[in-house]
Amino acid sequence: MENIAPNAPSPENQQRSLQRDDCLRAFRETRDCSMQLAAPLSPEDQTLQSMTDASPTKWHLAHTTWFFETFLLEPHDKSYTAFDPAYRYLFNSYYEAVGERHPRAARGMLSRPGVDEIYAYRRHVDEAVTRFLLTASEADWPAIASIVELGLQHEQQHQELILMDIKHAFSLNPIAPAYDPQTPPPGTSSDLGWVDIPGGLYKVGHEGETFAFDNEGPRHRVWLEPFRLAARLSTNAEYRAFIEDGGYSRPDLWLSDGWAEIQAQDLSAPIYWRQRDGEWVEFTLHAEQPLDPNAPVCNISYYEADAFARWSGKRLPTEAEWEVAFSRASVEPSEGVSLHPTAATGDGLTQAADACWQWTSSAYAAYPGYSPPPGAIGEYNGKFMCSQFVLRGGACITPRGNVRLTTRNFFPPSARWAFSGVRLAEDHA
Amino acid sequence: MENIAPNAPSPENQQRSLQRDDCLRAFRETRDCSMQLAAPLSPEDQTLQSMTDASPTKWHLAHTTWFFETFLLEPHDKSYTAFDPAYRYLFNSYYEAVGERHPRAARGMLSRPGVDEIYAYRRHVDEAVTRFLLTASEADWPAIASIVELGLQHEQQHQELILMDIKHAFSLNPIAPAYDPQTPPPGTSSDLGWVDIPGGLYKVGHEGETFAFDNEGPRHRVWLEPFRLAARLSTNAEYRAFIEDGGYSRPDLWLSDGWAEIQAQDLSAPIYWRQRDGEWVEFTLHAEQPLDPNAPVCNISYYEADAFARWSGKRLPTEAEWEVAFSRASVEPSEGVSLHPTAATGDGLTQAADACWQWTSSAYAAYPGYSPPPGAIGEYNGKFMCSQFVLRGGACITPRGNVRLTTRNFFPPSARWAFSGVRLAEDHA
Amino acid sequence: MENIAPNAPSPENQQRSLQRDDCLRAFRETRDCSMQLAAPLSPEDQTLQSMTDASPTKWHLAHTTWFFETFLLEPHDKSYTAFDPAYRYLFNSYYEAVGERHPRAARGMLSRPGVDEIYAYRRHVDEAVTRFLLTASEADWPAIASIVELGLQHEQQHQELILMDIKHAFSLNPIAPAYDPQTPPPGTSSDLGWVDIPGGLYKVGHEGETFAFDNEGPRHRVWLEPFRLAARLSTNAEYRAFIEDGGYSRPDLWLSDGWAEIQAQDLSAPIYWRQRDGEWVEFTLHAEQPLDPNAPVCNISYYEADAFARWSGKRLPTEAEWEVAFSRASVEPSEGVSLHPTAATGDGLTQAADACWQWTSSAYAAYPGYSPPPGAIGEYNGKFMCSQFVLRGGACITPRGNVRLTTRNFFPPSARWAFSGVRLAEDHA
Amino acid sequence: MENIAPNAPSPENQQRSLQRDDCLRAFRETRDCSMQLAAPLSPEDQTLQSMTDASPTKWHLAHTTWFFETFLLEPHDKSYTAFDPAYRYLFNSYYEAVGERHPRAARGMLSRPGVDEIYAYRRHVDEAVTRFLLTASEADWPAIASIVELGLQHEQQHQELILMDIKHAFSLNPIAPAYDPQTPPPGTSSDLGWVDIPGGLYKVGHEGETFAFDNEGPRHRVWLEPFRLAARLSTNAEYRAFIEDGGYSRPDLWLSDGWAEIQAQDLSAPIYWRQRDGEWVEFTLHAEQPLDPNAPVCNISYYEADAFARWSGKRLPTEAEWEVAFSRASVEPSEGVSLHPTAATGDGLTQAADACWQWTSSAYAAYPGYSPPPGAIGEYNGKFMCSQFVLRGGACITPRGNVRLTTRNFFPPSARWAFSGVRLAEDHA
């Protein structure tokens, strides 16, 4: 497994409305964490955009700063002076309500502002936010704390993207650079165990005072038939067996779109797997490494996950199944449960959020009763509810603050650069 | 409304396992119906493929014949001699298990076999099927009847495609040909009424002996919150109001993918709407007609349906909501309910299946417990469960045999050439 | 060699300004010839457009008719009534000055007007032209004759395109239809001889009263160094040796663009060559035939011709070299020399115009002093003088009226569907 | 006019086979010049690749170094140790004979090796070349000098590309960075004068001991009709008049390919012209500047140059006309004439090479008797002789060492990022 855990803010941040001190500390720690993630990267590295879906490191550093400037300082801090008015355009990601923006596919063309200037931008905004948080009135505090919390969650999402994106960019370089030159520890894995979950009417989704993204609620009832969930993720060794059994040449195993894709792109293995002298190696944030048979298979598309599950005689879980299994709650509300990522649950489920996100068979859609919040913030999640699948859990590169029982990550079925793996499921008579 | 109702086999065909006589009559009627649909079309018309998603008329005529040849005659009728062995390759649509096939996008390149030859192919297979049905043993009958029934349902689906596809092809011709030169009758519409449905645990999906496609089952429980469903479809007049209110220039109304699509293709109205001398006209199977304000808006994409619903302050229903509202069943099984397409239900719901298919917000996915049948027939539905949305009901061009309470039609969200419209829904406190 | 020679008007047509009787006879013969070429093709065949560069047969039949309607009848015959005003738009090829036109790539979408209607259109225009030619005044005659002559030359060019285009369309059909079911006669070839031409100041290009396209003049002087020209075209056997010597895998033999093309499209033989049971066959207008080793290699791109020449240790001739060699004139003007296509010249040069057009290394450009005629007719040739190469001679499918010593055919270097071959050249000390 | 003249080696370098001291000085000066050109650019800037045709600055710096390593040191200096073996692959541009190479379109993905490492690579090779030049034997010297000279000419070509490419990359940045923040001096222009050249048999092309690229020879005879050449380049004011006269909306002015291009890309002005508050500005290496009416129009495609010439009632010159006019030689050989770029010729011709390259109507092709040299160096020029047009003269950003009377620059007709302008010509009775 790759071994790059972003420094996480302490778990207290997850509790209720943030106190001012906690808020300031979380702000400082989260902002520092982004800078530490960028530290091993040269100005040249930070400029790369390897595909439209990915962004340059320095763009992430600037955009997360733009978020605080646009949603916190500009509307709430009358004394704030913009660092550079052009940044409003340059570093907007997709908020139509905020105005025109630089085309996503052209982010890699912005050599200027350079890394030094973006670091200065971050300092400018950090100082302004800090000053503002210290001086905001008590009356305004809850609203302000809520924006800061969203901004920090947002920044943590981009911390994960920084690592996903640089891994993809480096993978295109024939000299296979290492983001982190250390050698990762080997994985361990046991025989595949199963956890049985009875059918019934359950509640899923977020509810309560603690932070969650809008798309995690409302909490609502779902009926589930009895099912079983694999206790651990599927491994590289298991996925290699799928390949060796002709997995990439049997159309009966694949969704029609997935088969078209592997034919068109001539795919025969996960995106980061390579043959070197007859052996599989895997490109990682630690450069190329021998394929670790015990580590979870990672960076696979929904199509690959689904075909592998079909080959295994199993299926992918729905997101409700995943959440119910990990919560072991029935119809009781579950307030902001923090997943403990590495420890096993009482039932024996492991690898909730410390290895790979886990593809579910659920298309990303609104929960019953969901409606996006008004204004630009309403564009955060709702407008993407189409042609994507939900992933649950978290990955080794996911900041802990983004890991909740109810977190819904989502990607198109062809996406292969997320840290995405497979937890198998099956019906249970 | 367009006024092209394919001659439907009589409703008795929908009952249980087909008796031999019924089966023969249904076979003859359904096969004749396809020929009648092709009758107004010249050999040149029947050769057109206007886009990859569409197929030439004569290809539909041949492929539906290939289906009986491949799945009925070749495996079960030892005396059968193929009309032309090359057709096995030419007229396979997407069945990987049957072998290689002619590329979908190149169907329009097959000027030969010509229309006359394909008609002869149909006669050859029709005679062989008839002979075979008359002589098959009683012991084999249930299995045979089931294949014939699937073949007839399949052919009825292609009857609808013949009309969808030729409408699209003709729409690209500057002289705007009419498939049918008669003038369609005007629509009528009333104020938009609503039907309230209480929340609760319902059963949806097909169960029982009557025919349904594999994807319509298993019948299973779903929990629904209370909701309301519009009694009729949304009209051209209502959609025009959406356009006039700037619907195509307000990104807040659109899914992100939908907005990207209308920007990239510079869309500002449904695919078949055109301005002529400052007035809207609609291209139909009866050539261009003045836009009928009372007719349901038709041939719109999921993106358009969803944006229109958002502009209306409503939403699209889920497929479970749609089915429950039309069945008004609670948890009792519902055996092969034939939708009565034009009559209102007791609750006041109209236009179930006589106007347009109705987009739902449900991504096309397997029902709990679903698994595709073994062999090539298993490719019929299951492998398409990705990146598509379900439509419910039926359209004016849908053969009655394809219309069931549980029928799940599906298209990608960008598809605009289906006869697809909108029935609004909303939450109900 | 393919054996489809369009019926040619008699050679007298090539002499000076046409007499009225000659003109009428040539008109009738040329128009009939187009109909005869279409006769073996079904309505379905005539509707196919296999690529943007090709057009449906029935479009050619209509467009050549449109040419007489637009450039002869409408401006000069006050009594003429258009067959259908929509055709002005539908059948304009590329004449911007005539107005908007149907997009080239969408010609295959016009199932209507159908073949019958286009035949009626031809009869309508044929009758109008005949009537007009019989009644036009003597004073107007020279101008009229000149337009008719251009129209007939134009129609002959499209006769060749009808054959090129249907060959390409049929080649995409897995059942490999034959345009003409007869078996072509085998080629014969001898050892490759050479004809030496001394250097000096020559005149090339058309001059005089007989017909030529504008791009064939003005006649002008060019200086040539001594060179040698192959007495015959290169054969399939010679080209096969190039393939067997690794010709398609040696980048040193190819122009950079050509190498990129064969890599991108994974080419390893001419477009119509195919392996069947380990033997080469060639798709022809007579369906698939065993590769004839003695026939000239045909339907190859400029890139292929150039690479083959380089592999042979030779080069392609310039168009001036080709013309000088075949005229054996020095600086004397040459008035409308009709190439005798099959007979050898006194020097021993053969296959001038009876097998394949011959790629030259000359980019298609204006001759010194050339300027296009005013009006729409000026678009005939001049605006294509960019990114194309000149071919000289003529092919087995070229109407004799289009064959002149000075004819300049031209195609982009990647074009493979013309009947194009290679005559080698080399410097001569 | 932009005002960025690369430091040129002194003109003595252009004379005959280089003496050892001259060679060493030229090597040092040319290599320093590249570094000076890169000096204003940050590591981020140097990493950008704005389109497939362009390359990152640091790639140019590495590739020109690779050239000396590959063609001088590796074959001739036994003591040489490669800086990094991977660079053989990474920095090969297009030499198939040298082996596989990094795909051109992916040069912008190479953040590593970084700028510092590439600078170290340059120092490594500079030291090795210097040492080798000092110690090479007299016997080997002529061959060695010839490779060095080619390497320096090659590096100067890339110096111009560095400026072309960074201008294009910066033009895509909304903040419009300046490569050089100084304000350029205004242009001056006079009425358009003409120089008459008599017809006759001329010699063109390079001959003799001084350096020229292989494509500049052999010197050979051409026959020219009398013509006139504009004494200066066409100006921005003149080009603006073309635009204001509807130049971009009149298909009769354009080559067919050019018209298709401006329609497809919706072009209405040169690539670097922009409207700001109703006025034209031009993006330059000095950022955006008011459009200078007296400066030559620059950065236009062949299509634009040709359409402008047609609108002017003139034409573009052939390359032979251009060379003859500037040499005023008749049939006497001309040995390595250095163009004096700014001074007028005796005839009054100005702006030979100090403003913009000048499009000619000559397709880039081999001169009579040309054959590329053997080995990898043979790929330098010959394989590009297809679908490109020749430009003559030189631009304000062209190193003086690359400017000769016989230099043949070439680009595809759609290229707009070269410093390319128009000198008009016309026939002369």
PDB file of N, CA, C and O in Angstrom, chain A residues 40 43-45 47-50 89-90 102 108-112 114-115 170 173-175 177-178, chain D residues 40 43-45 47-50 89-90 102 108-112 114-115 170 173-175 177-178:
ATOM      1  N   PRO A  40       7.271  18.250  -1.631  1.00  0.00           N
ATOM      2  CA  PRO A  40       8.220  17.470  -2.448  1.00  0.00           C
ATOM      3  C   PRO A  40       8.179  17.808  -3.932  1.00  0.00           C
ATOM      4  O   PRO A  40       8.949  17.229  -4.700  1.00  0.00           O
ATOM      5  N   PRO A  43       8.530  23.467  -8.835  1.00  0.00           N
ATOM      6  CA  PRO A  43       7.623  24.340  -9.597  1.00  0.00           C
ATOM      7  C   PRO A  43       7.170  23.688 -10.904  1.00  0.00           C
ATOM      8  O   PRO A  43       6.009  23.818 -11.295  1.00  0.00           O
ATOM      9  N   GLU A  44       8.074  22.983 -11.582  1.00  0.00           N
ATOM     10  CA  GLU A  44       7.691  22.302 -12.816  1.00  0.00           C
ATOM     11  C   GLU A  44       6.615  21.252 -12.534  1.00  0.00           C
ATOM     12  O   GLU A  44       5.616  21.161 -13.235  1.00  0.00           O
ATOM     13  N   ASP A  45       6.839  20.434 -11.493  1.00  0.00           N
ATOM     14  CA  ASP A  45       5.846  19.409 -11.133  1.00  0.00           C
ATOM     15  C   ASP A  45       4.486  20.042 -10.868  1.00  0.00           C
ATOM     16  O   ASP A  45       3.452  19.524 -11.301  1.00  0.00           O
ATOM     17  N   THR A  47       3.081  22.436 -12.034  1.00  0.00           N
ATOM     18  CA  THR A  47       2.447  23.077 -13.191  1.00  0.00           C
ATOM     19  C   THR A  47       1.727  22.082 -14.092  1.00  0.00           C
ATOM     20  O   THR A  47       0.922  22.456 -14.935  1.00  0.00           O
ATOM     21  N   LEU A  48       2.004  20.796 -13.915  1.00  0.00           N
ATOM     22  CA  LEU A  48       1.472  19.776 -14.836  1.00  0.00           C
ATOM     23  C   LEU A  48      -0.024  19.571 -14.718  1.00  0.00           C
ATOM     24  O   LEU A  48      -0.560  19.439 -13.624  1.00  0.00           O
ATOM     25  N   GLN A  49      -0.677  19.466 -15.860  1.00  0.00           N
ATOM     26  CA  GLN A  49      -2.050  18.954 -15.921  1.00  0.00           C
ATOM     27  C   GLN A  49      -2.036  17.799 -16.918  1.00  0.00           C
ATOM     28  O   GLN A  49      -1.920  18.002 -18.129  1.00  0.00           O
ATOM     29  N   SER A  50      -2.202  16.596 -16.414  1.00  0.00           N
ATOM     30  CA  SER A  50      -1.988  15.425 -17.263  1.00  0.00           C
ATOM     31  C   SER A  50      -3.216  15.013 -18.054  1.00  0.00           C
ATOM     32  O   SER A  50      -3.115  14.218 -18.974  1.00  0.00           O
ATOM     33  N   TYR A  89     -11.319  34.883 -11.611  1.00  0.00           N
ATOM     34  CA  TYR A  89     -11.573  34.158 -12.861  1.00  0.00           C
ATOM     35  C   TYR A  89     -10.687  32.926 -12.976  1.00  0.00           C
ATOM     36  O   TYR A  89     -11.127  31.845 -13.368  1.00  0.00           O
ATOM     37  N   LEU A  90      -9.417  33.095 -12.630  1.00  0.00           N
ATOM     38  CA  LEU A  90      -8.450  32.020 -12.880  1.00  0.00           C
ATOM     39  C   LEU A  90      -8.700  30.786 -12.026  1.00  0.00           C
ATOM     40  O   LEU A  90      -8.441  29.669 -12.471  1.00  0.00           O
ATOM     41  N   HIS A 102     -11.753  30.216 -16.004  1.00  0.00           N
ATOM     42  CA  HIS A 102     -10.755  29.675 -16.922  1.00  0.00           C
ATOM     43  C   HIS A 102     -11.155  28.245 -17.273  1.00  0.00           C
ATOM     44  O   HIS A 102     -11.532  27.472 -16.387  1.00  0.00           O
ATOM     45  N   GLY A 108      -3.448  23.704 -17.165  1.00  0.00           N
ATOM     46  CA  GLY A 108      -2.014  23.434 -17.301  1.00  0.00           C
ATOM     47  C   GLY A 108      -1.284  24.477 -18.123  1.00  0.00           C
ATOM     48  O   GLY A 108      -0.069  24.411 -18.269  1.00  0.00           O
ATOM     49  N   MET A 109      -1.997  25.417 -18.703  1.00  0.00           N
ATOM     50  CA  MET A 109      -1.363  26.473 -19.496  1.00  0.00           C
ATOM     51  C   MET A 109      -0.997  27.694 -18.662  1.00  0.00           C
ATOM     52  O   MET A 109      -0.415  28.636 -19.172  1.00  0.00           O
ATOM     53  N   LEU A 110      -1.350  27.657 -17.380  1.00  0.00           N
ATOM     54  CA  LEU A 110      -1.125  28.837 -16.534  1.00  0.00           C
ATOM     55  C   LEU A 110       0.217  28.730 -15.830  1.00  0.00           C
ATOM     56  O   LEU A 110       0.281  28.397 -14.647  1.00  0.00           O
ATOM     57  N   SER A 111       1.290  29.024 -16.540  1.00  0.00           N
ATOM     58  CA  SER A 111       2.583  29.021 -15.846  1.00  0.00           C
ATOM     59  C   SER A 111       2.644  30.179 -14.855  1.00  0.00           C
ATOM     60  O   SER A 111       3.352  30.115 -13.855  1.00  0.00           O
ATOM     61  N   ARG A 112       1.921  31.218 -15.177  1.00  0.00           N
ATOM     62  CA  ARG A 112       1.841  32.349 -14.254  1.00  0.00           C
ATOM     63  C   ARG A 112       0.388  32.558 -13.856  1.00  0.00           C
ATOM     64  O   ARG A 112      -0.477  32.435 -14.716  1.00  0.00           O
ATOM     65  N   GLY A 114       3.029  32.049 -10.833  1.00  0.00           N
ATOM     66  CA  GLY A 114       3.921  30.943 -10.499  1.00  0.00           C
ATOM     67  C   GLY A 114       3.713  30.457  -9.074  1.00  0.00           C
ATOM     68  O   GLY A 114       2.912  31.018  -8.310  1.00  0.00           O
ATOM     69  N   VAL A 115       4.455  29.443  -8.748  1.00  0.00           N
ATOM     70  CA  VAL A 115       4.322  28.837  -7.424  1.00  0.00           C
ATOM     71  C   VAL A 115       4.583  29.854  -6.323  1.00  0.00           C
ATOM     72  O   VAL A 115       3.827  29.934  -5.337  1.00  0.00           O
ATOM     73  N   PHE A 170       2.887  11.894 -12.997  1.00  0.00           N
ATOM     74  CA  PHE A 170       4.191  11.222 -12.934  1.00  0.00           C
ATOM     75  C   PHE A 170       4.163   9.884 -13.693  1.00  0.00           C
ATOM     76  O   PHE A 170       5.171   9.443 -14.226  1.00  0.00           O
ATOM     77  N   ASN A 173       5.497   9.959 -17.183  1.00  0.00           N
ATOM     78  CA  ASN A 173       6.906  10.287 -17.392  1.00  0.00           C
ATOM     79  C   ASN A 173       7.717   8.992 -17.472  1.00  0.00           C
ATOM     80  O   ASN A 173       7.683   8.182 -16.543  1.00  0.00           O
ATOM     81  N   PRO A 174       8.424   8.791 -18.567  1.00  0.00           N
ATOM     82  CA  PRO A 174       9.165   7.531 -18.733  1.00  0.00           C
ATOM     83  C   PRO A 174      10.183   7.276 -17.631  1.00  0.00           C
ATOM     84  O   PRO A 174      10.569   6.124 -17.421  1.00  0.00           O
ATOM     85  N   ILE A 175      10.630   8.324 -16.942  1.00  0.00           N
ATOM     86  CA  ILE A 175      11.608   8.068 -15.878  1.00  0.00           C
ATOM     87  C   ILE A 175      10.922   7.772 -14.537  1.00  0.00           C
ATOM     88  O   ILE A 175      11.604   7.570 -13.537  1.00  0.00           O
ATOM     89  N   PRO A 177       9.037   9.137 -11.905  1.00  0.00           N
ATOM     90  CA  PRO A 177       9.501   9.821 -10.685  1.00  0.00           C
ATOM     91  C   PRO A 177       8.742   9.340  -9.450  1.00  0.00           C
ATOM     92  O   PRO A 177       7.600   8.925  -9.528  1.00  0.00           O
ATOM     93  N   ALA A 178       9.400   9.444  -8.325  1.00  0.00           N
ATOM     94  CA  ALA A 178       8.767   9.130  -7.040  1.00  0.00           C
ATOM     95  C   ALA A 178       8.328  10.431  -6.386  1.00  0.00           C
ATOM     96  O   ALA A 178       9.122  11.364  -6.233  1.00  0.00           O
TER      97      ALA A 178
ATOM     98  N   PRO D  40      14.525  34.968 -18.920  1.00  0.00           N
ATOM     99  CA  PRO D  40      13.334  35.612 -18.344  1.00  0.00           C
ATOM    100  C   PRO D  40      12.224  34.637 -17.950  1.00  0.00           C
ATOM    101  O   PRO D  40      11.197  35.086 -17.443  1.00  0.00           O
ATOM    102  N   PRO D  43      10.823  28.382 -14.069  1.00  0.00           N
ATOM    103  CA  PRO D  43      10.693  26.936 -14.303  1.00  0.00           C
ATOM    104  C   PRO D  43       9.297  26.562 -14.780  1.00  0.00           C
ATOM    105  O   PRO D  43       9.141  25.696 -15.650  1.00  0.00           O
ATOM    106  N   GLU D  44       8.261  27.185 -14.219  1.00  0.00           N
ATOM    107  CA  GLU D  44       6.898  26.893 -14.657  1.00  0.00           C
ATOM    108  C   GLU D  44       6.743  27.252 -16.145  1.00  0.00           C
ATOM    109  O   GLU D  44       6.191  26.469 -16.921  1.00  0.00           O
ATOM    110  N   ASP D  45       7.198  28.454 -16.523  1.00  0.00           N
ATOM    111  CA  ASP D  45       7.092  28.868 -17.927  1.00  0.00           C
ATOM    112  C   ASP D  45       7.779  27.862 -18.843  1.00  0.00           C
ATOM    113  O   ASP D  45       7.267  27.506 -19.907  1.00  0.00           O
ATOM    114  N   THR D  47       8.125  24.861 -18.693  1.00  0.00           N
ATOM    115  CA  THR D  47       7.521  23.532 -18.728  1.00  0.00           C
ATOM    116  C   THR D  47       6.326  23.445 -19.675  1.00  0.00           C
ATOM    117  O   THR D  47       5.893  22.369 -20.050  1.00  0.00           O
ATOM    118  N   LEU D  48       5.798  24.588 -20.089  1.00  0.00           N
ATOM    119  CA  LEU D  48       4.560  24.617 -20.878  1.00  0.00           C
ATOM    120  C   LEU D  48       4.716  24.083 -22.288  1.00  0.00           C
ATOM    121  O   LEU D  48       5.649  24.430 -23.002  1.00  0.00           O
ATOM    122  N   GLN D  49       3.762  23.286 -22.699  1.00  0.00           N
ATOM    123  CA  GLN D  49       3.595  22.938 -24.105  1.00  0.00           C
ATOM    124  C   GLN D  49       2.161  23.305 -24.484  1.00  0.00           C
ATOM    125  O   GLN D  49       1.206  22.637 -24.061  1.00  0.00           O
ATOM    126  N   SER D  50       1.998  24.316 -25.298  1.00  0.00           N
ATOM    127  CA  SER D  50       0.659  24.867 -25.518  1.00  0.00           C
ATOM    128  C   SER D  50      -0.092  24.175 -26.643  1.00  0.00           C
ATOM    129  O   SER D  50      -1.298  24.340 -26.782  1.00  0.00           O
ATOM    130  N   TYR D  89      16.257   8.899 -25.187  1.00  0.00           N
ATOM    131  CA  TYR D  89      14.851   8.689 -25.533  1.00  0.00           C
ATOM    132  C   TYR D  89      14.035   9.966 -25.345  1.00  0.00           C
ATOM    133  O   TYR D  89      13.217  10.334 -26.178  1.00  0.00           O
ATOM    134  N   LEU D  90      14.288  10.649 -24.230  1.00  0.00           N
ATOM    135  CA  LEU D  90      13.420  11.783 -23.877  1.00  0.00           C
ATOM    136  C   LEU D  90      13.554  12.959 -24.828  1.00  0.00           C
ATOM    137  O   LEU D  90      12.585  13.670 -25.068  1.00  0.00           O
ATOM    138  N   HIS D 102      10.180   9.940 -27.025  1.00  0.00           N
ATOM    139  CA  HIS D 102       9.012  10.389 -26.275  1.00  0.00           C
ATOM    140  C   HIS D 102       8.044  11.057 -27.233  1.00  0.00           C
ATOM    141  O   HIS D 102       8.445  11.845 -28.084  1.00  0.00           O
ATOM    142  N   GLY D 108       5.028  18.219 -22.812  1.00  0.00           N
ATOM    143  CA  GLY D 108       4.643  19.066 -21.687  1.00  0.00           C
ATOM    144  C   GLY D 108       4.380  18.285 -20.412  1.00  0.00           C
ATOM    145  O   GLY D 108       4.111  18.866 -19.369  1.00  0.00           O
ATOM    146  N   MET D 109       4.425  16.976 -20.469  1.00  0.00           N
ATOM    147  CA  MET D 109       4.207  16.145 -19.276  1.00  0.00           C
ATOM    148  C   MET D 109       5.506  15.860 -18.535  1.00  0.00           C
ATOM    149  O   MET D 109       5.479  15.225 -17.479  1.00  0.00           O
ATOM    150  N   LEU D 110       6.625  16.320 -19.067  1.00  0.00           N
ATOM    151  CA  LEU D 110       7.918  15.995 -18.454  1.00  0.00           C
ATOM    152  C   LEU D 110       8.327  17.086 -17.479  1.00  0.00           C
ATOM    153  O   LEU D 110       9.154  17.935 -17.795  1.00  0.00           O
ATOM    154  N   SER D 111       7.752  17.063 -16.285  1.00  0.00           N
ATOM    155  CA  SER D 111       8.207  18.042 -15.296  1.00  0.00           C
ATOM    156  C   SER D 111       9.634  17.719 -14.858  1.00  0.00           C
ATOM    157  O   SER D 111      10.381  18.601 -14.449  1.00  0.00           O
ATOM    158  N   ARG D 112       9.946  16.449 -14.938  1.00  0.00           N
ATOM    159  CA  ARG D 112      11.319  16.028 -14.612  1.00  0.00           C
ATOM    160  C   ARG D 112      11.915  15.346 -15.823  1.00  0.00           C
ATOM    161  O   ARG D 112      11.202  14.610 -16.497  1.00  0.00           O
ATOM    162  N   GLY D 114      13.977  18.486 -14.326  1.00  0.00           N
ATOM    163  CA  GLY D 114      13.621  19.888 -14.158  1.00  0.00           C
ATOM    164  C   GLY D 114      14.617  20.819 -14.813  1.00  0.00           C
ATOM    165  O   GLY D 114      15.637  20.388 -15.371  1.00  0.00           O
ATOM    166  N   VAL D 115      14.306  22.088 -14.726  1.00  0.00           N
ATOM    167  CA  VAL D 115      15.159  23.098 -15.361  1.00  0.00           C
ATOM    168  C   VAL D 115      16.586  23.018 -14.832  1.00  0.00           C
ATOM    169  O   VAL D 115      17.556  23.051 -15.607  1.00  0.00           O
ATOM    170  N   PHE D 170       2.020  31.883 -23.772  1.00  0.00           N
ATOM    171  CA  PHE D 170       1.602  33.052 -22.983  1.00  0.00           C
ATOM    172  C   PHE D 170       0.291  33.638 -23.527  1.00  0.00           C
ATOM    173  O   PHE D 170      -0.503  34.204 -22.777  1.00  0.00           O
ATOM    174  N   ASN D 173      -2.798  32.590 -21.731  1.00  0.00           N
ATOM    175  CA  ASN D 173      -2.967  32.956 -20.327  1.00  0.00           C
ATOM    176  C   ASN D 173      -3.765  34.258 -20.242  1.00  0.00           C
ATOM    177  O   ASN D 173      -3.359  35.268 -20.822  1.00  0.00           O
ATOM    178  N   PRO D 174      -4.883  34.229 -19.536  1.00  0.00           N
ATOM    179  CA  PRO D 174      -5.726  35.429 -19.480  1.00  0.00           C
ATOM    180  C   PRO D 174      -5.013  36.655 -18.915  1.00  0.00           C
ATOM    181  O   PRO D 174      -5.451  37.765 -19.170  1.00  0.00           O
ATOM    182  N   ILE D 175      -3.941  36.447 -18.152  1.00  0.00           N
ATOM    183  CA  ILE D 175      -3.265  37.628 -17.619  1.00  0.00           C
ATOM    184  C   ILE D 175      -2.196  38.143 -18.571  1.00  0.00           C
ATOM    185  O   ILE D 175      -1.508  39.110 -18.259  1.00  0.00           O
ATOM    186  N   PRO D 177       0.939  37.464 -19.994  1.00  0.00           N
ATOM    187  CA  PRO D 177       2.280  37.789 -19.490  1.00  0.00           C
ATOM    188  C   PRO D 177       3.189  38.354 -20.580  1.00  0.00           C
ATOM    189  O   PRO D 177       3.028  38.052 -21.760  1.00  0.00           O
ATOM    190  N   ALA D 178       4.139  39.162 -20.168  1.00  0.00           N
ATOM    191  CA  ALA D 178       5.157  39.687 -21.083  1.00  0.00           C
ATOM    192  C   ALA D 178       6.425  38.853 -20.950  1.00  0.00           C
ATOM    193  O   ALA D 178       6.931  38.655 -19.844  1.00  0.00           O
TER     194      ALA D 178
END
